[in-house]
Amino acid sequence: MEIIKVKDYEEMSEKAANIVIEHMKSLKRPVIGFATGSTPIGLYNCLVKKYQQKEVSFKHATTFNLDEYVGLPKENKNSYHYYMHENLFQHVDIQPENVHIPNGMAEDLEQECMTYDRLISKNKIDIQILGLGLNGHIGFNEPGTSFKSRTHIVKLDQSTRKANARFFQSIDEVPTKAITMGIETIMESKKILLLVSGKKKADALATLLGNSDISEEFPASILRQHNDVTVIADEEALKKINE
Ligand code: GLP
Protein backbone atom coordinates (compact mmCIF):
# COMPACT_ATOMS: atom_id res chain seq x y z
CA MET A 1 0.00 0.00 0.00
CA GLU A 2 1.23 3.43 -0.85
CA ILE A 3 0.59 5.94 1.92
CA ILE A 4 0.37 9.62 1.17
CA LYS A 5 0.58 11.72 4.31
CA VAL A 6 -1.12 15.08 4.14
CA LYS A 7 -1.68 17.91 6.56
CA ASP A 8 -5.44 18.12 6.70
CA TYR A 9 -8.80 17.40 5.12
CA GLU A 10 -8.36 20.04 2.39
CA GLU A 11 -5.03 18.67 1.28
CA MET A 12 -6.42 15.11 1.31
CA SER A 13 -9.33 16.17 -0.89
CA GLU A 14 -7.12 18.08 -3.30
CA LYS A 15 -4.62 15.20 -3.64
CA ALA A 16 -7.44 12.70 -4.14
CA ALA A 17 -9.02 14.87 -6.86
CA ASN A 18 -5.69 15.14 -8.68
CA ILE A 19 -5.21 11.38 -8.60
CA VAL A 20 -8.75 10.72 -9.84
CA ILE A 21 -8.42 13.28 -12.64
CA GLU A 22 -5.05 12.01 -13.78
CA HIS A 23 -6.40 8.50 -13.86
CA MET A 24 -9.48 9.62 -15.77
CA LYS A 25 -7.37 11.42 -18.34
CA SER A 26 -5.33 8.29 -19.00
CA LEU A 27 -8.45 6.32 -19.98
CA LYS A 28 -10.89 6.74 -22.84
CA ARG A 29 -13.87 5.46 -20.88
CA PRO A 30 -13.00 5.58 -17.21
CA VAL A 31 -15.07 3.57 -14.76
CA ILE A 32 -15.06 5.17 -11.33
CA GLY A 33 -16.33 3.75 -8.07
CA PHE A 34 -17.65 6.38 -5.71
CA ALA A 35 -18.19 6.35 -1.94
CA THR A 36 -20.39 8.42 0.33
CA GLY A 37 -20.13 9.62 3.92
CA SER A 38 -18.44 12.80 5.12
CA THR A 39 -14.95 11.88 3.96
CA PRO A 40 -15.26 12.26 0.16
CA ILE A 41 -17.34 15.47 0.14
CA GLY A 42 -14.18 17.61 -0.18
CA LEU A 43 -13.02 15.43 -3.08
CA TYR A 44 -16.36 15.93 -4.85
CA ASN A 45 -16.14 19.69 -4.30
CA CYS A 46 -12.68 19.70 -5.87
CA LEU A 47 -13.87 17.60 -8.82
CA VAL A 48 -16.72 20.05 -9.43
CA LYS A 49 -14.31 22.98 -9.29
CA LYS A 50 -11.91 21.33 -11.69
CA TYR A 51 -14.76 20.46 -14.02
CA GLN A 52 -15.83 24.12 -14.01
CA GLN A 53 -12.24 25.11 -14.79
CA LYS A 54 -12.39 22.63 -17.70
CA GLU A 55 -9.65 20.44 -16.28
CA VAL A 56 -11.82 17.34 -16.46
CA SER A 57 -14.95 16.04 -18.13
CA PHE A 58 -17.21 13.21 -17.02
CA LYS A 59 -18.81 12.81 -20.41
CA HIS A 60 -17.29 9.41 -21.08
CA ALA A 61 -17.19 8.23 -17.48
CA THR A 62 -19.23 5.42 -15.99
CA THR A 63 -19.75 5.35 -12.25
CA PHE A 64 -20.71 2.80 -9.64
CA ASN A 65 -21.49 3.67 -6.06
CA LEU A 66 -20.51 1.39 -3.24
CA ASP A 67 -23.76 1.24 -1.38
CA GLU A 68 -27.26 2.52 -0.64
CA TYR A 69 -29.67 2.25 2.27
CA VAL A 70 -32.60 -0.11 1.91
CA GLY A 71 -35.96 1.64 2.10
CA LEU A 72 -34.97 5.24 1.40
CA PRO A 73 -36.40 6.69 -1.83
CA LYS A 74 -34.05 8.62 -4.11
CA GLU A 75 -35.64 11.92 -3.07
CA ASN A 76 -34.87 11.29 0.60
CA LYS A 77 -32.08 13.63 1.69
CA ASN A 78 -30.27 10.81 3.43
CA SER A 79 -30.26 8.45 0.48
CA TYR A 80 -26.95 8.05 -1.27
CA HIS A 81 -28.72 8.79 -4.58
CA TYR A 82 -29.57 12.22 -3.21
CA TYR A 83 -26.07 12.69 -1.80
CA MET A 84 -24.36 11.92 -5.12
CA HIS A 85 -26.73 14.13 -7.06
CA GLU A 86 -26.24 17.03 -4.65
CA ASN A 87 -22.49 16.77 -4.21
CA LEU A 88 -21.37 15.79 -7.67
CA PHE A 89 -23.62 14.60 -10.47
CA GLN A 90 -25.84 17.65 -10.89
CA HIS A 91 -22.77 19.87 -11.26
CA VAL A 92 -20.90 17.94 -13.97
CA ASP A 93 -21.46 16.58 -17.48
CA ILE A 94 -21.97 12.95 -16.51
CA GLN A 95 -24.54 11.10 -18.63
CA PRO A 96 -27.35 9.93 -16.33
CA GLU A 97 -27.43 6.51 -18.01
CA ASN A 98 -23.81 5.95 -16.99
CA VAL A 99 -24.51 6.49 -13.29
CA HIS A 100 -25.08 3.37 -11.21
CA ILE A 101 -26.18 3.30 -7.58
CA PRO A 102 -27.84 0.25 -5.99
CA ASN A 103 -31.60 0.63 -5.78
CA GLY A 104 -32.54 0.24 -2.13
CA MET A 105 -36.22 0.46 -3.08
CA ALA A 106 -36.14 -2.52 -5.46
CA GLU A 107 -39.00 -4.95 -4.98
CA ASP A 108 -36.65 -7.88 -5.29
CA LEU A 109 -33.53 -6.86 -3.43
CA GLU A 110 -31.67 -10.12 -4.05
CA GLN A 111 -32.19 -9.68 -7.77
CA GLU A 112 -31.03 -6.07 -7.53
CA CYS A 113 -27.80 -7.20 -5.87
CA MET A 114 -27.14 -9.78 -8.57
CA THR A 115 -27.87 -7.40 -11.42
CA TYR A 116 -25.67 -4.71 -9.88
CA ASP A 117 -22.79 -7.09 -9.32
CA ARG A 118 -22.99 -8.44 -12.85
CA LEU A 119 -22.88 -4.94 -14.26
CA ILE A 120 -19.72 -4.18 -12.29
CA SER A 121 -18.11 -7.42 -13.47
CA LYS A 122 -18.79 -6.37 -17.03
CA ASN A 123 -17.43 -2.83 -16.54
CA LYS A 124 -14.38 -3.34 -14.35
CA ILE A 125 -13.86 -0.39 -12.02
CA ASP A 126 -10.66 1.48 -12.86
CA ILE A 127 -10.47 3.47 -9.66
CA GLN A 128 -12.55 2.93 -6.53
CA ILE A 129 -12.78 5.60 -3.83
CA LEU A 130 -13.19 4.25 -0.31
CA GLY A 131 -13.79 5.73 3.12
CA LEU A 132 -13.03 3.86 6.31
CA GLY A 133 -15.70 2.96 8.86
CA LEU A 134 -14.86 3.33 12.54
CA ASN A 135 -15.07 -0.45 12.87
CA GLY A 136 -13.02 -1.04 9.73
CA HIS A 137 -15.99 -1.39 7.40
CA ILE A 138 -15.59 -0.60 3.72
CA GLY A 139 -18.75 0.16 1.79
CA PHE A 140 -21.22 -1.25 4.27
CA ASN A 141 -19.30 -4.49 4.73
CA GLU A 142 -19.43 -4.83 8.48
CA PRO A 143 -16.98 -6.89 10.57
CA GLY A 144 -17.58 -10.58 9.97
CA THR A 145 -18.48 -10.17 6.29
CA SER A 146 -16.87 -12.83 4.12
CA PHE A 147 -13.93 -11.70 2.03
CA LYS A 148 -15.61 -13.69 -0.76
CA SER A 149 -18.80 -11.60 -0.62
CA ARG A 150 -20.31 -10.09 -3.76
CA THR A 151 -22.92 -7.30 -3.78
CA HIS A 152 -25.35 -8.19 -1.00
CA ILE A 153 -27.84 -6.95 1.58
CA VAL A 154 -26.42 -6.19 5.00
CA LYS A 155 -27.86 -5.64 8.41
CA LEU A 156 -26.13 -2.51 9.67
CA ASP A 157 -24.16 -2.66 12.89
CA GLN A 158 -25.64 -0.67 15.72
CA SER A 159 -22.32 1.22 15.88
CA THR A 160 -22.61 2.18 12.19
CA ARG A 161 -26.22 3.30 12.64
CA LYS A 162 -25.10 5.38 15.59
CA ALA A 163 -22.19 6.89 13.62
CA ASN A 164 -24.54 7.79 10.77
CA ALA A 165 -27.38 9.03 13.00
CA ARG A 166 -25.86 12.51 12.81
CA PHE A 167 -27.44 12.91 9.38
CA PHE A 168 -30.94 11.90 10.54
CA GLN A 169 -33.41 13.41 13.02
CA SER A 170 -32.96 10.45 15.34
CA ILE A 171 -31.30 7.04 15.33
CA ASP A 172 -34.70 5.38 14.83
CA GLU A 173 -34.82 6.87 11.35
CA VAL A 174 -31.51 5.30 10.30
CA PRO A 175 -32.31 2.30 8.11
CA THR A 176 -31.38 -1.09 9.51
CA LYS A 177 -30.32 -2.53 6.18
CA ALA A 178 -28.33 -1.54 3.13
CA ILE A 179 -27.13 -2.91 -0.19
CA THR A 180 -23.38 -2.88 -0.55
CA MET A 181 -20.81 -3.98 -3.07
CA GLY A 182 -19.18 -7.06 -1.62
CA ILE A 183 -15.59 -7.24 -0.50
CA GLU A 184 -14.58 -9.44 -3.42
CA THR A 185 -16.36 -7.01 -5.76
CA ILE A 186 -14.43 -4.08 -4.29
CA MET A 187 -11.14 -5.99 -4.48
CA GLU A 188 -11.63 -6.48 -8.23
CA SER A 189 -11.25 -2.73 -8.77
CA LYS A 190 -8.01 -2.09 -10.59
CA LYS A 191 -6.99 0.73 -8.28
CA ILE A 192 -8.28 1.68 -4.84
CA LEU A 193 -8.00 5.10 -3.24
CA LEU A 194 -8.71 5.07 0.49
CA LEU A 195 -9.33 8.41 2.17
CA VAL A 196 -8.90 8.79 5.92
CA SER A 197 -9.25 12.02 7.83
CA GLY A 198 -9.64 13.15 11.42
CA LYS A 199 -8.79 11.84 14.86
CA LYS A 200 -11.97 9.77 15.01
CA LYS A 201 -10.37 7.47 12.43
CA ALA A 202 -6.97 7.21 14.13
CA ASP A 203 -7.67 3.83 15.79
CA ALA A 204 -9.10 2.28 12.64
CA LEU A 205 -6.18 3.53 10.55
CA ALA A 206 -3.67 2.24 13.10
CA THR A 207 -5.33 -1.18 12.91
CA LEU A 208 -5.22 -1.10 9.14
CA LEU A 209 -1.61 -0.04 8.85
CA GLY A 210 -0.38 -1.98 11.87
CA ASN A 211 0.81 -5.52 11.76
CA SER A 212 -2.44 -7.11 12.86
CA ASP A 213 -3.76 -10.09 10.91
CA ILE A 214 -5.77 -9.78 7.74
CA SER A 215 -9.10 -10.72 9.24
CA GLU A 216 -12.78 -10.61 8.37
CA GLU A 217 -13.25 -9.02 11.77
CA PHE A 218 -11.63 -5.90 10.31
CA PRO A 219 -12.86 -5.76 6.70
CA ALA A 220 -10.44 -3.06 5.50
CA SER A 221 -7.48 -5.32 6.36
CA ILE A 222 -8.07 -7.19 3.08
CA LEU A 223 -6.81 -4.10 1.24
CA ARG A 224 -3.29 -5.14 2.21
CA GLN A 225 -3.66 -7.95 -0.33
CA HIS A 226 -4.56 -5.64 -3.21
CA ASN A 227 -1.68 -4.69 -5.48
CA ASP A 228 -2.67 -1.07 -6.12
CA VAL A 229 -3.98 0.73 -3.07
CA THR A 230 -3.19 4.32 -2.25
CA VAL A 231 -4.12 5.61 1.20
CA ILE A 232 -4.34 9.37 1.66
CA ALA A 233 -4.42 10.15 5.36
CA ASP A 234 -4.14 13.41 7.27
CA GLU A 235 -2.11 14.17 10.38
CA GLU A 236 -4.97 13.65 12.80
CA ALA A 237 -5.84 10.26 11.36
CA LEU A 238 -2.16 9.26 11.47
CA LYS A 239 -1.74 10.29 15.10
CA LYS A 240 -1.75 6.79 16.56
CA ILE A 241 0.88 5.66 14.07
CA ASN A 242 3.42 8.38 14.60
CA GLU A 243 3.18 8.18 18.38
C1 GLP B 1 -20.46 4.93 5.86
C2 GLP B 1 -20.46 4.48 4.37
C3 GLP B 1 -19.08 4.13 3.95
C4 GLP B 1 -18.16 5.22 4.44
C5 GLP B 1 -17.99 5.08 5.93
C6 GLP B 1 -17.26 6.23 6.58
O1 GLP B 1 -21.33 4.25 6.66
N1 GLP B 1 -21.34 3.41 4.03
O2 GLP B 1 -19.04 3.99 2.53
O3 GLP B 1 -16.91 5.13 3.85
O4 GLP B 1 -19.22 4.82 6.54
O5 GLP B 1 -18.06 7.35 6.66
P1 GLP B 1 -17.54 8.81 6.96
O6 GLP B 1 -16.75 9.21 5.78
O7 GLP B 1 -18.77 9.64 7.15
O8 GLP B 1 -16.71 8.72 8.19
Coordinates of C-alpha atoms and ligand atoms in Angstrom, one line a residue:
M1 CA 0.0 0.0 0.0
E2 CA 1.2 3.4 -0.8
I3 CA 0.6 5.9 1.9
I4 CA 0.4 9.6 1.2
K5 CA 0.6 11.7 4.3
V6 CA -1.1 15.1 4.1
K7 CA -1.7 17.9 6.6
D8 CA -5.4 18.1 6.7
Y9 CA -8.8 17.4 5.1
E10 CA -8.4 20.0 2.4
E11 CA -5.0 18.7 1.3
M12 CA -6.4 15.1 1.3
S13 CA -9.3 16.2 -0.9
E14 CA -7.1 18.1 -3.3
K15 CA -4.6 15.2 -3.6
A16 CA -7.4 12.7 -4.1
A17 CA -9.0 14.9 -6.9
N18 CA -5.7 15.1 -8.7
I19 CA -5.2 11.4 -8.6
V20 CA -8.7 10.7 -9.8
I21 CA -8.4 13.3 -12.6
E22 CA -5.0 12.0 -13.8
H23 CA -6.4 8.5 -13.9
M24 CA -9.5 9.6 -15.8
K25 CA -7.4 11.4 -18.3
S26 CA -5.3 8.3 -19.0
L27 CA -8.5 6.3 -20.0
K28 CA -10.9 6.7 -22.8
R29 CA -13.9 5.5 -20.9
P30 CA -13.0 5.6 -17.2
V31 CA -15.1 3.6 -14.8
I32 CA -15.1 5.2 -11.3
G33 CA -16.3 3.7 -8.1
F34 CA -17.7 6.4 -5.7
A35 CA -18.2 6.3 -1.9
T36 CA -20.4 8.4 0.3
G37 CA -20.1 9.6 3.9
S38 CA -18.4 12.8 5.1
T39 CA -15.0 11.9 4.0
P40 CA -15.3 12.3 0.2
I41 CA -17.3 15.5 0.1
G42 CA -14.2 17.6 -0.2
L43 CA -13.0 15.4 -3.1
Y44 CA -16.4 15.9 -4.9
N45 CA -16.1 19.7 -4.3
C46 CA -12.7 19.7 -5.9
L47 CA -13.9 17.6 -8.8
V48 CA -16.7 20.1 -9.4
K49 CA -14.3 23.0 -9.3
K50 CA -11.9 21.3 -11.7
Y51 CA -14.8 20.5 -14.0
Q52 CA -15.8 24.1 -14.0
Q53 CA -12.2 25.1 -14.8
K54 CA -12.4 22.6 -17.7
E55 CA -9.7 20.4 -16.3
V56 CA -11.8 17.3 -16.5
S57 CA -15.0 16.0 -18.1
F58 CA -17.2 13.2 -17.0
K59 CA -18.8 12.8 -20.4
H60 CA -17.3 9.4 -21.1
A61 CA -17.2 8.2 -17.5
T62 CA -19.2 5.4 -16.0
T63 CA -19.7 5.4 -12.3
F64 CA -20.7 2.8 -9.6
N65 CA -21.5 3.7 -6.1
L66 CA -20.5 1.4 -3.2
D67 CA -23.8 1.2 -1.4
E68 CA -27.3 2.5 -0.6
Y69 CA -29.7 2.2 2.3
V70 CA -32.6 -0.1 1.9
G71 CA -36.0 1.6 2.1
L72 CA -35.0 5.2 1.4
P73 CA -36.4 6.7 -1.8
K74 CA -34.0 8.6 -4.1
E75 CA -35.6 11.9 -3.1
N76 CA -34.9 11.3 0.6
K77 CA -32.1 13.6 1.7
N78 CA -30.3 10.8 3.4
S79 CA -30.3 8.4 0.5
Y80 CA -27.0 8.0 -1.3
H81 CA -28.7 8.8 -4.6
Y82 CA -29.6 12.2 -3.2
Y83 CA -26.1 12.7 -1.8
M84 CA -24.4 11.9 -5.1
H85 CA -26.7 14.1 -7.1
E86 CA -26.2 17.0 -4.6
N87 CA -22.5 16.8 -4.2
L88 CA -21.4 15.8 -7.7
F89 CA -23.6 14.6 -10.5
Q90 CA -25.8 17.6 -10.9
H91 CA -22.8 19.9 -11.3
V92 CA -20.9 17.9 -14.0
D93 CA -21.5 16.6 -17.5
I94 CA -22.0 12.9 -16.5
Q95 CA -24.5 11.1 -18.6
P96 CA -27.3 9.9 -16.3
E97 CA -27.4 6.5 -18.0
N98 CA -23.8 6.0 -17.0
V99 CA -24.5 6.5 -13.3
H100 CA -25.1 3.4 -11.2
I101 CA -26.2 3.3 -7.6
P102 CA -27.8 0.3 -6.0
N103 CA -31.6 0.6 -5.8
G104 CA -32.5 0.2 -2.1
M105 CA -36.2 0.5 -3.1
A106 CA -36.1 -2.5 -5.5
E107 CA -39.0 -5.0 -5.0
D108 CA -36.7 -7.9 -5.3
L109 CA -33.5 -6.9 -3.4
E110 CA -31.7 -10.1 -4.1
Q111 CA -32.2 -9.7 -7.8
E112 CA -31.0 -6.1 -7.5
C113 CA -27.8 -7.2 -5.9
M114 CA -27.1 -9.8 -8.6
T115 CA -27.9 -7.4 -11.4
Y116 CA -25.7 -4.7 -9.9
D117 CA -22.8 -7.1 -9.3
R118 CA -23.0 -8.4 -12.9
L119 CA -22.9 -4.9 -14.3
I120 CA -19.7 -4.2 -12.3
S121 CA -18.1 -7.4 -13.5
K122 CA -18.8 -6.4 -17.0
N123 CA -17.4 -2.8 -16.5
K124 CA -14.4 -3.3 -14.3
I125 CA -13.9 -0.4 -12.0
D126 CA -10.7 1.5 -12.9
I127 CA -10.5 3.5 -9.7
Q128 CA -12.5 2.9 -6.5
I129 CA -12.8 5.6 -3.8
L130 CA -13.2 4.3 -0.3
G131 CA -13.8 5.7 3.1
L132 CA -13.0 3.9 6.3
G133 CA -15.7 3.0 8.9
L134 CA -14.9 3.3 12.5
N135 CA -15.1 -0.5 12.9
G136 CA -13.0 -1.0 9.7
H137 CA -16.0 -1.4 7.4
I138 CA -15.6 -0.6 3.7
G139 CA -18.8 0.2 1.8
F140 CA -21.2 -1.3 4.3
N141 CA -19.3 -4.5 4.7
E142 CA -19.4 -4.8 8.5
P143 CA -17.0 -6.9 10.6
G144 CA -17.6 -10.6 10.0
T145 CA -18.5 -10.2 6.3
S146 CA -16.9 -12.8 4.1
F147 CA -13.9 -11.7 2.0
K148 CA -15.6 -13.7 -0.8
S149 CA -18.8 -11.6 -0.6
R150 CA -20.3 -10.1 -3.8
T151 CA -22.9 -7.3 -3.8
H152 CA -25.4 -8.2 -1.0
I153 CA -27.8 -7.0 1.6
V154 CA -26.4 -6.2 5.0
K155 CA -27.9 -5.6 8.4
L156 CA -26.1 -2.5 9.7
D157 CA -24.2 -2.7 12.9
Q158 CA -25.6 -0.7 15.7
S159 CA -22.3 1.2 15.9
T160 CA -22.6 2.2 12.2
R161 CA -26.2 3.3 12.6
K162 CA -25.1 5.4 15.6
A163 CA -22.2 6.9 13.6
N164 CA -24.5 7.8 10.8
A165 CA -27.4 9.0 13.0
R166 CA -25.9 12.5 12.8
F167 CA -27.4 12.9 9.4
F168 CA -30.9 11.9 10.5
Q169 CA -33.4 13.4 13.0
S170 CA -33.0 10.4 15.3
I171 CA -31.3 7.0 15.3
D172 CA -34.7 5.4 14.8
E173 CA -34.8 6.9 11.4
V174 CA -31.5 5.3 10.3
P175 CA -32.3 2.3 8.1
T176 CA -31.4 -1.1 9.5
K177 CA -30.3 -2.5 6.2
A178 CA -28.3 -1.5 3.1
I179 CA -27.1 -2.9 -0.2
T180 CA -23.4 -2.9 -0.6
M181 CA -20.8 -4.0 -3.1
G182 CA -19.2 -7.1 -1.6
I183 CA -15.6 -7.2 -0.5
E184 CA -14.6 -9.4 -3.4
T185 CA -16.4 -7.0 -5.8
I186 CA -14.4 -4.1 -4.3
M187 CA -11.1 -6.0 -4.5
E188 CA -11.6 -6.5 -8.2
S189 CA -11.3 -2.7 -8.8
K190 CA -8.0 -2.1 -10.6
K191 CA -7.0 0.7 -8.3
I192 CA -8.3 1.7 -4.8
L193 CA -8.0 5.1 -3.2
L194 CA -8.7 5.1 0.5
L195 CA -9.3 8.4 2.2
V196 CA -8.9 8.8 5.9
S197 CA -9.2 12.0 7.8
G198 CA -9.6 13.1 11.4
K199 CA -8.8 11.8 14.9
K200 CA -12.0 9.8 15.0
K201 CA -10.4 7.5 12.4
A202 CA -7.0 7.2 14.1
D203 CA -7.7 3.8 15.8
A204 CA -9.1 2.3 12.6
L205 CA -6.2 3.5 10.6
A206 CA -3.7 2.2 13.1
T207 CA -5.3 -1.2 12.9
L208 CA -5.2 -1.1 9.1
L209 CA -1.6 0.0 8.9
G210 CA -0.4 -2.0 11.9
N211 CA 0.8 -5.5 11.8
S212 CA -2.4 -7.1 12.9
D213 CA -3.8 -10.1 10.9
I214 CA -5.8 -9.8 7.7
S215 CA -9.1 -10.7 9.2
E216 CA -12.8 -10.6 8.4
E217 CA -13.3 -9.0 11.8
F218 CA -11.6 -5.9 10.3
P219 CA -12.9 -5.8 6.7
A220 CA -10.4 -3.1 5.5
S221 CA -7.5 -5.3 6.4
I222 CA -8.1 -7.2 3.1
L223 CA -6.8 -4.1 1.2
R224 CA -3.3 -5.1 2.2
Q225 CA -3.7 -7.9 -0.3
H226 CA -4.6 -5.6 -3.2
N227 CA -1.7 -4.7 -5.5
D228 CA -2.7 -1.1 -6.1
V229 CA -4.0 0.7 -3.1
T230 CA -3.2 4.3 -2.2
V231 CA -4.1 5.6 1.2
I232 CA -4.3 9.4 1.7
A233 CA -4.4 10.2 5.4
D234 CA -4.1 13.4 7.3
E235 CA -2.1 14.2 10.4
E236 CA -5.0 13.7 12.8
A237 CA -5.8 10.3 11.4
L238 CA -2.2 9.3 11.5
K239 CA -1.7 10.3 15.1
K240 CA -1.7 6.8 16.6
I241 CA 0.9 5.7 14.1
N242 CA 3.4 8.4 14.6
E243 CA 3.2 8.2 18.4
Ligands
GLP1 C1 -20.5 4.9 5.9 C2 -20.5 4.5 4.4 C3 -19.1 4.1 3.9 C4 -18.2 5.2 4.4 C5 -18.0 5.1 5.9 C6 -17.3 6.2 6.6 O1 -21.3 4.3 6.7 N1 -21.3 3.4 4.0 O2 -19.0 4.0 2.5 O3 -16.9 5.1 3.8 O4 -19.2 4.8 6.5 O5 -18.1 7.4 6.7 P1 -17.5 8.8 7.0 O6 -16.7 9.2 5.8 O7 -18.8 9.6 7.1 O8 -16.7 8.7 8.2

